[in-house]
PDB file of C-alpha atoms in Angstrom:
ATOM      1  CA  MET A 860     -20.906   8.409 -16.137  1.00  0.00           C
ATOM      2  CA  SER A 861     -17.946  10.702 -16.937  1.00  0.00           C
ATOM      3  CA  LYS A 862     -17.491  11.273 -13.186  1.00  0.00           C
ATOM      4  CA  HIS A 863     -16.778   7.597 -12.433  1.00  0.00           C
ATOM      5  CA  PRO A 864     -13.362   7.254 -14.207  1.00  0.00           C
ATOM      6  CA  LYS A 865     -12.122  10.430 -12.489  1.00  0.00           C
ATOM      7  CA  VAL A 866     -13.129   9.070  -9.074  1.00  0.00           C
ATOM      8  CA  THR A 867     -11.874   5.537  -9.755  1.00  0.00           C
ATOM      9  CA  LYS A 868      -8.345   6.513 -10.906  1.00  0.00           C
ATOM     10  CA  PRO A 869      -7.191   8.305  -7.716  1.00  0.00           C
ATOM     11  CA  GLY A 870      -8.910   5.668  -5.580  1.00  0.00           C
ATOM     12  CA  ARG A 871      -7.028   2.868  -7.330  1.00  0.00           C
ATOM     13  CA  SER A 872      -3.677   4.659  -7.014  1.00  0.00           C
ATOM     14  CA  VAL A 873      -4.357   5.298  -3.314  1.00  0.00           C
ATOM     15  CA  ASP A 874      -5.137   1.588  -2.864  1.00  0.00           C
ATOM     16  CA  THR A 875      -1.898   0.668  -4.661  1.00  0.00           C
ATOM     17  CA  TRP A 876       0.184   2.993  -2.459  1.00  0.00           C
ATOM     18  CA  ALA A 877      -1.603   1.741   0.679  1.00  0.00           C
ATOM     19  CA  ILE A 878      -0.862  -1.896  -0.237  1.00  0.00           C
ATOM     20  CA  LEU A 879       2.752  -1.029  -1.115  1.00  0.00           C
ATOM     21  CA  PHE A 880       3.150   0.830   2.202  1.00  0.00           C
ATOM     22  CA  ILE A 881       1.711  -2.116   4.159  1.00  0.00           C
ATOM     23  CA  VAL A 882       3.987  -4.595   2.335  1.00  0.00           C
ATOM     24  CA  VAL A 883       7.083  -2.454   3.001  1.00  0.00           C
ATOM     25  CA  LEU A 884       6.017  -2.057   6.627  1.00  0.00           C
ATOM     26  CA  ALA A 885       5.505  -5.823   6.981  1.00  0.00           C
ATOM     27  CA  VAL A 886       8.899  -6.589   5.393  1.00  0.00           C
ATOM     28  CA  GLY A 887      10.586  -4.025   7.639  1.00  0.00           C
ATOM     29  CA  ALA A 888       8.887  -5.463  10.735  1.00  0.00           C
ATOM     30  CA  ALA A 889       9.860  -9.012   9.709  1.00  0.00           C
ATOM     31  CA  MET A 890      13.501  -7.982   9.191  1.00  0.00           C
ATOM     32  CA  PHE A 891      13.533  -6.124  12.523  1.00  0.00           C
ATOM     33  CA  TRP A 892      11.994  -9.134  14.294  1.00  0.00           C
ATOM     34  CA  ALA A 893      14.455 -11.528  12.616  1.00  0.00           C
ATOM     35  CA  SER A 894      17.448  -9.393  13.625  1.00  0.00           C
ATOM     36  CA  SER A 895      16.125  -9.138  17.195  1.00  0.00           C
ATOM     37  CA  GLN A 896      15.818 -12.914  17.604  1.00  0.00           C
TER      38      GLN A 896
END
């Protein structure tokens, strides 16, 4: 059971960074598309 928290913490932070990266990428793509139109 002591192994689970250690595995969960990095996994959650990776998920958070992945979501943040995708959001930033989407916002950047939307701004680029808006400026191109």
